[in-house]
Amino acid sequence: MAITFKKMNHTYSPDMPYAFHALKDIDLEIEEKKITAIIGHTGSGKSTLVQHLNALLLPSSGEVEVAGFTVTSDKKPKNLKQLRQKVGLVFQFSEYQLFEDTILKDIAFGPKNFGVSEEEAVKRARAALKIVGLDSSFEERSPLDLSGGQKRRVAIAGILAMDPEIIVLDEPTAGLDPHGSREMIKLFHTLNKEQGKTIILISHDNEIVYRYTDNTVIMDHGEVIYSGPTKELFESDELVEKYSLVLPQLLELKSQLQKKGFSLKKHYDDLEALIKDAAKEVKR
Amino acid sequence: MNNIVFGKYIPIDSVLHRCDPRAKITALFLILIAIFLPAGWYGFALIGAFLVIGLLIAKLRPGMVLKAFKPMLFMMLFLLVINIFSVKTGDLWFSWKFINIYSDAVLNTLYIVIRLLLMVTLTTLLTATTKPLELTLGLEQLMKPLAKLHVPTHEIAMMISIALRFIPTIIEETERIMNAQKSRGVDFDEGSLKEKISAILSLIVPLFSVAFQRADDLANAMEARGYVPGAERTRYKELIYQGRDHVLRILSLLILAGTIVLAFVL
């Protein structure tokens, strides 16, 4: 297991009258080298949960084991920097974290902080820029001149250049156009498949969750209410009903067709295969 | 960042929370004057009792006030040391080699400490029970007579309320950017001077760019809704004095009168 939460709680401003118990007795395991989605309503504790992964927040009680480190309530792990190098966290609206005068420098900022030499950092920055789909003409431009989507790519490149084992993304596609978000998710999918990175994705888009993730965690009011394989979750009518999930297109179409009496296979990889089968039935 | 207590609104419900902001601001000024009158121990006791009752009514814990007072403790100690060496009047209380402590040195310091404590309690009572926007609304209403002297009261109040409105937003923004940069290996607590400067830069530059963007958006949003500076405006929430507001104003007037009597008559 890459990450294990054990009876973890988190309370914001514990001594104040408005103390808020944001996470309640979290027991959760997240598999290594898999893509895990965390879904749930706004305010359900998703962002709070992931901020424990690199010890930005410490648990109020219980503990989290991440990549061989243990984060507990009383103190930060000794080698905090090593932990933060291993767990790369990309925040919501990450485009606002850019500050250097050139894009290349900004991407190289992370690795340099972790003690990588100047040359190596620049080399990694160039590679990361390419991975996120921006060509070398961007290297010397100012990050503040880019469009929102491009800025976000640069911010993500800044995390990739740190070469983390675990990449945590808090709604990486929020505010991007459909094409842009598709490209973004494909990028993480490739990183997972080709480089074996463990990826944790907070998302509101069940289309993406269903298509690209291996496991899904559902959070509600600070509690984990489901954790298991994504396909099983979405393909079980009972679970979909129980957690009132919005079905992805593919499954929605399938269930509508089945209601009309089409006999279809139990599982389809993509929309195209489903439509082909349905077309065959119509011809018959 | 969330640990800053001083000047923070505590969102609970109490009679004091529901009081008219104008009444609370007036009370603050009256009591503030009372604190600075030389009314002696009885005066302090009178004001102190009033404030403690205020804290109880507002359901605030005294610990909160003490927490806000803590940063000033060092300054107070420093003051005590200076007073011990400079004030040479009153009775000699303690003498050891070259150190002579006179009663006035200790008493003077104690006076200042108590005055500060009362002031901190007083302002905490106001800010903890009044939303920033109510506060500016109250200020604007109280400043209204100055408009006759061509003081742009509405614009001043608008500026204050915008500034106050964006404090939490900017704090939130600061936290988010700090977290993002910490995730990129920035250490805001330790490091050499050069690393510290780089750390601060990585916070300040994005923060400014966000702040400017917000200012721009806000200006556009205000214009889109037809905002004209200084135009006659109506309010959704009209401030009307209730019974409790009169009680508050009368009580604070009585306290001021009491301290005046203690200071100048008795």
mmCIF file of C-alpha atoms in Angstrom, chain A residues 71-254:
data_model
loop_
_atom_site.group_PDB
_atom_site.id
_atom_site.type_symbol
_atom_site.label_atom_id
_atom_site.label_comp_id
_atom_site.label_asym_id
_atom_site.label_seq_id
_atom_site.Cartn_x
_atom_site.Cartn_y
_atom_site.Cartn_z
ATOM 1 C CA VAL A 71 2.605 11.521 9.891
ATOM 2 C CA THR A 72 1.068 11.775 13.357
ATOM 3 C CA SER A 73 -0.502 14.495 15.445
ATOM 4 C CA ASP A 74 2.404 15.468 17.670
ATOM 5 C CA LYS A 75 5.143 16.355 15.247
ATOM 6 C CA LYS A 76 6.056 16.659 11.638
ATOM 7 C CA PRO A 77 8.220 13.865 10.261
ATOM 8 C CA LYS A 78 11.920 14.619 10.568
ATOM 9 C CA ASN A 79 12.668 14.452 6.894
ATOM 10 C CA LEU A 80 9.776 16.637 5.893
ATOM 11 C CA LYS A 81 11.526 17.732 2.723
ATOM 12 C CA GLN A 82 12.030 14.157 1.571
ATOM 13 C CA LEU A 83 8.368 13.443 2.122
ATOM 14 C CA ARG A 84 7.363 16.519 0.159
ATOM 15 C CA GLN A 85 9.668 15.500 -2.659
ATOM 16 C CA LYS A 86 8.050 12.071 -2.813
ATOM 17 C CA VAL A 87 4.492 13.344 -2.689
ATOM 18 C CA GLY A 88 3.820 16.075 -5.242
ATOM 19 C CA LEU A 89 0.670 18.039 -4.484
ATOM 20 C CA VAL A 90 -0.990 20.105 -7.198
ATOM 21 C CA PHE A 91 -3.550 22.468 -5.729
ATOM 22 C CA GLN A 92 -6.827 23.695 -7.080
ATOM 23 C CA PHE A 93 -6.201 26.643 -9.403
ATOM 24 C CA SER A 94 -2.506 25.929 -9.316
ATOM 25 C CA GLU A 95 -1.904 28.601 -11.953
ATOM 26 C CA TYR A 96 -1.690 31.183 -9.160
ATOM 27 C CA GLN A 97 1.507 29.759 -7.719
ATOM 28 C CA LEU A 98 3.788 30.821 -10.588
ATOM 29 C CA PHE A 99 6.204 33.625 -9.772
ATOM 30 C CA GLU A 100 9.566 33.364 -11.546
ATOM 31 C CA ASP A 101 10.314 35.564 -14.564
ATOM 32 C CA THR A 102 10.635 32.682 -16.999
ATOM 33 C CA ILE A 103 8.696 29.461 -17.290
ATOM 34 C CA LEU A 104 11.798 27.304 -17.251
ATOM 35 C CA LYS A 105 13.022 28.884 -14.012
ATOM 36 C CA ASP A 106 9.628 28.402 -12.421
ATOM 37 C CA ILE A 107 9.529 24.706 -13.256
ATOM 38 C CA ALA A 108 13.112 24.255 -12.042
ATOM 39 C CA PHE A 109 12.249 25.980 -8.723
ATOM 40 C CA GLY A 110 10.841 22.799 -7.108
ATOM 41 C CA PRO A 111 13.716 20.424 -7.882
ATOM 42 C CA LYS A 112 16.256 23.085 -6.844
ATOM 43 C CA ASN A 113 14.561 23.389 -3.464
ATOM 44 C CA PHE A 114 15.043 19.667 -2.979
ATOM 45 C CA GLY A 115 18.768 19.976 -3.541
ATOM 46 C CA VAL A 116 18.996 19.058 -7.204
ATOM 47 C CA SER A 117 21.870 20.795 -9.009
ATOM 48 C CA GLU A 118 21.129 23.777 -11.257
ATOM 49 C CA GLU A 119 21.958 21.878 -14.465
ATOM 50 C CA GLU A 120 19.965 18.807 -13.515
ATOM 51 C CA ALA A 121 17.011 20.985 -12.472
ATOM 52 C CA VAL A 122 16.987 22.764 -15.829
ATOM 53 C CA LYS A 123 17.246 19.437 -17.628
ATOM 54 C CA ARG A 124 14.304 18.097 -15.659
ATOM 55 C CA ALA A 125 12.355 21.302 -16.248
ATOM 56 C CA ARG A 126 12.819 20.974 -20.026
ATOM 57 C CA ALA A 127 11.631 17.363 -19.890
ATOM 58 C CA ALA A 128 8.618 18.248 -17.724
ATOM 59 C CA LEU A 129 7.642 21.084 -20.048
ATOM 60 C CA LYS A 130 7.598 18.619 -22.919
ATOM 61 C CA ILE A 131 5.545 16.096 -20.944
ATOM 62 C CA VAL A 132 2.796 18.645 -20.285
ATOM 63 C CA GLY A 133 2.653 19.410 -23.992
ATOM 64 C CA LEU A 134 4.342 22.809 -24.252
ATOM 65 C CA ASP A 135 7.201 23.183 -26.742
ATOM 66 C CA SER A 136 10.605 24.737 -26.082
ATOM 67 C CA SER A 137 9.506 28.162 -27.393
ATOM 68 C CA PHE A 138 7.795 28.619 -24.009
ATOM 69 C CA GLU A 139 10.997 28.224 -21.988
ATOM 70 C CA GLU A 140 11.994 31.873 -21.823
ATOM 71 C CA ARG A 141 8.520 33.403 -21.729
ATOM 72 C CA SER A 142 6.994 34.887 -18.600
ATOM 73 C CA PRO A 143 4.498 32.577 -16.902
ATOM 74 C CA LEU A 144 2.209 35.548 -16.307
ATOM 75 C CA ASP A 145 1.601 36.001 -20.061
ATOM 76 C CA LEU A 146 0.098 32.565 -20.590
ATOM 77 C CA SER A 147 -3.553 31.580 -20.817
ATOM 78 C CA GLY A 148 -5.153 29.959 -17.777
ATOM 79 C CA GLY A 149 -4.868 26.421 -19.141
ATOM 80 C CA GLN A 150 -1.235 26.889 -20.141
ATOM 81 C CA LYS A 151 -0.388 28.321 -16.720
ATOM 82 C CA ARG A 152 -1.869 25.265 -15.101
ATOM 83 C CA ARG A 153 0.240 23.045 -17.323
ATOM 84 C CA VAL A 154 3.338 24.930 -16.233
ATOM 85 C CA ALA A 155 2.340 24.540 -12.578
ATOM 86 C CA ILE A 156 1.881 20.806 -13.064
ATOM 87 C CA ALA A 157 5.225 20.611 -14.865
ATOM 88 C CA GLY A 158 6.711 22.274 -11.765
ATOM 89 C CA ILE A 159 5.526 19.335 -9.679
ATOM 90 C CA LEU A 160 6.501 16.695 -12.251
ATOM 91 C CA ALA A 161 10.047 18.077 -12.375
ATOM 92 C CA MET A 162 10.382 17.149 -8.683
ATOM 93 C CA ASP A 163 9.975 13.547 -9.805
ATOM 94 C CA PRO A 164 7.545 12.525 -7.059
ATOM 95 C CA GLU A 165 6.420 8.928 -6.549
ATOM 96 C CA ILE A 166 2.910 9.972 -5.694
ATOM 97 C CA ILE A 167 1.141 12.774 -7.520
ATOM 98 C CA VAL A 168 -1.914 14.275 -5.855
ATOM 99 C CA LEU A 169 -4.140 16.517 -7.936
ATOM 100 C CA ASP A 170 -6.918 18.633 -6.465
ATOM 101 C CA GLU A 171 -9.416 19.179 -9.274
ATOM 102 C CA PRO A 172 -6.830 19.640 -12.013
ATOM 103 C CA THR A 173 -9.484 20.169 -14.670
ATOM 104 C CA ALA A 174 -11.631 22.787 -12.904
ATOM 105 C CA GLY A 175 -12.192 25.732 -15.237
ATOM 106 C CA LEU A 176 -10.629 24.094 -18.294
ATOM 107 C CA ASP A 177 -12.539 23.545 -21.534
ATOM 108 C CA PRO A 178 -13.615 19.941 -22.317
ATOM 109 C CA HIS A 179 -10.751 19.414 -24.750
ATOM 110 C CA GLY A 180 -8.211 20.829 -22.298
ATOM 111 C CA SER A 181 -9.435 18.677 -19.443
ATOM 112 C CA ARG A 182 -9.393 15.547 -21.593
ATOM 113 C CA GLU A 183 -5.770 16.269 -22.546
ATOM 114 C CA MET A 184 -4.870 16.911 -18.913
ATOM 115 C CA ILE A 185 -6.317 13.611 -17.728
ATOM 116 C CA LYS A 186 -4.680 11.690 -20.554
ATOM 117 C CA LEU A 187 -1.384 13.132 -19.375
ATOM 118 C CA PHE A 188 -1.840 11.669 -15.888
ATOM 119 C CA HIS A 189 -3.018 8.410 -17.346
ATOM 120 C CA THR A 190 0.196 8.162 -19.373
ATOM 121 C CA LEU A 191 2.337 9.060 -16.358
ATOM 122 C CA ASN A 192 0.668 6.272 -14.447
ATOM 123 C CA LYS A 193 0.976 3.664 -17.183
ATOM 124 C CA GLU A 194 4.471 4.542 -18.429
ATOM 125 C CA GLN A 195 6.274 5.716 -15.310
ATOM 126 C CA GLY A 196 4.289 3.799 -12.706
ATOM 127 C CA LYS A 197 3.369 6.890 -10.682
ATOM 128 C CA THR A 198 0.697 6.563 -8.034
ATOM 129 C CA ILE A 199 -1.933 9.151 -8.867
ATOM 130 C CA ILE A 200 -4.640 10.529 -6.602
ATOM 131 C CA LEU A 201 -7.221 12.667 -8.261
ATOM 132 C CA ILE A 202 -9.921 14.778 -6.672
ATOM 133 C CA SER A 203 -12.617 15.235 -9.266
ATOM 134 C CA HIS A 204 -16.229 16.217 -9.748
ATOM 135 C CA ASP A 205 -16.371 14.780 -13.238
ATOM 136 C CA ASN A 206 -17.650 11.207 -13.163
ATOM 137 C CA GLU A 207 -16.935 10.904 -16.884
ATOM 138 C CA ILE A 208 -13.237 11.203 -16.113
ATOM 139 C CA VAL A 209 -13.440 9.152 -12.941
ATOM 140 C CA TYR A 210 -15.150 6.245 -14.682
ATOM 141 C CA ARG A 211 -12.926 6.250 -17.715
ATOM 142 C CA TYR A 212 -9.480 6.800 -16.271
ATOM 143 C CA THR A 213 -9.302 5.698 -12.644
ATOM 144 C CA ASP A 214 -8.751 2.287 -11.073
ATOM 145 C CA ASN A 215 -10.193 2.920 -7.640
ATOM 146 C CA THR A 216 -12.668 5.388 -6.218
ATOM 147 C CA VAL A 217 -13.093 6.793 -2.741
ATOM 148 C CA ILE A 218 -16.366 8.551 -1.909
ATOM 149 C CA MET A 219 -16.361 11.068 0.913
ATOM 150 C CA ASP A 220 -19.345 12.560 2.660
ATOM 151 C CA HIS A 221 -19.362 14.950 5.631
ATOM 152 C CA GLY A 222 -15.783 14.095 6.570
ATOM 153 C CA GLU A 223 -16.184 10.341 6.332
ATOM 154 C CA VAL A 224 -15.120 7.791 3.766
ATOM 155 C CA ILE A 225 -18.347 6.060 2.759
ATOM 156 C CA TYR A 226 -17.019 3.949 -0.100
ATOM 157 C CA SER A 227 -13.616 2.744 -1.231
ATOM 158 C CA GLY A 228 -13.170 0.179 -3.992
ATOM 159 C CA PRO A 229 -12.671 -0.428 -7.685
ATOM 160 C CA THR A 230 -14.183 2.270 -9.909
ATOM 161 C CA LYS A 231 -15.758 -0.101 -12.431
ATOM 162 C CA GLU A 232 -17.525 -2.104 -9.721
ATOM 163 C CA LEU A 233 -18.918 1.081 -8.229
ATOM 164 C CA PHE A 234 -20.355 2.552 -11.401
ATOM 165 C CA GLU A 235 -21.548 -0.724 -12.882
ATOM 166 C CA SER A 236 -23.530 -1.733 -9.832
ATOM 167 C CA ASP A 237 -27.049 -0.290 -10.031
ATOM 168 C CA GLU A 238 -27.381 -0.736 -6.309
ATOM 169 C CA LEU A 239 -24.275 1.308 -5.430
ATOM 170 C CA VAL A 240 -25.066 3.989 -8.006
ATOM 171 C CA GLU A 241 -28.496 4.311 -6.430
ATOM 172 C CA LYS A 242 -27.132 4.259 -2.883
ATOM 173 C CA TYR A 243 -24.613 7.061 -3.436
ATOM 174 C CA SER A 244 -26.818 8.854 -6.009
ATOM 175 C CA LEU A 245 -24.000 9.049 -8.539
ATOM 176 C CA VAL A 246 -24.324 10.829 -11.864
ATOM 177 C CA LEU A 247 -23.756 8.109 -14.438
ATOM 178 C CA PRO A 248 -21.123 8.623 -17.118
ATOM 179 C CA GLN A 249 -22.448 8.883 -20.699
ATOM 180 C CA LEU A 250 -21.546 5.326 -21.621
ATOM 181 C CA LEU A 251 -23.385 3.743 -18.717
ATOM 182 C CA GLU A 252 -26.318 6.112 -18.991
ATOM 183 C CA LEU A 253 -26.801 5.214 -22.638
ATOM 184 C CA LYS A 254 -26.410 1.529 -21.865
#
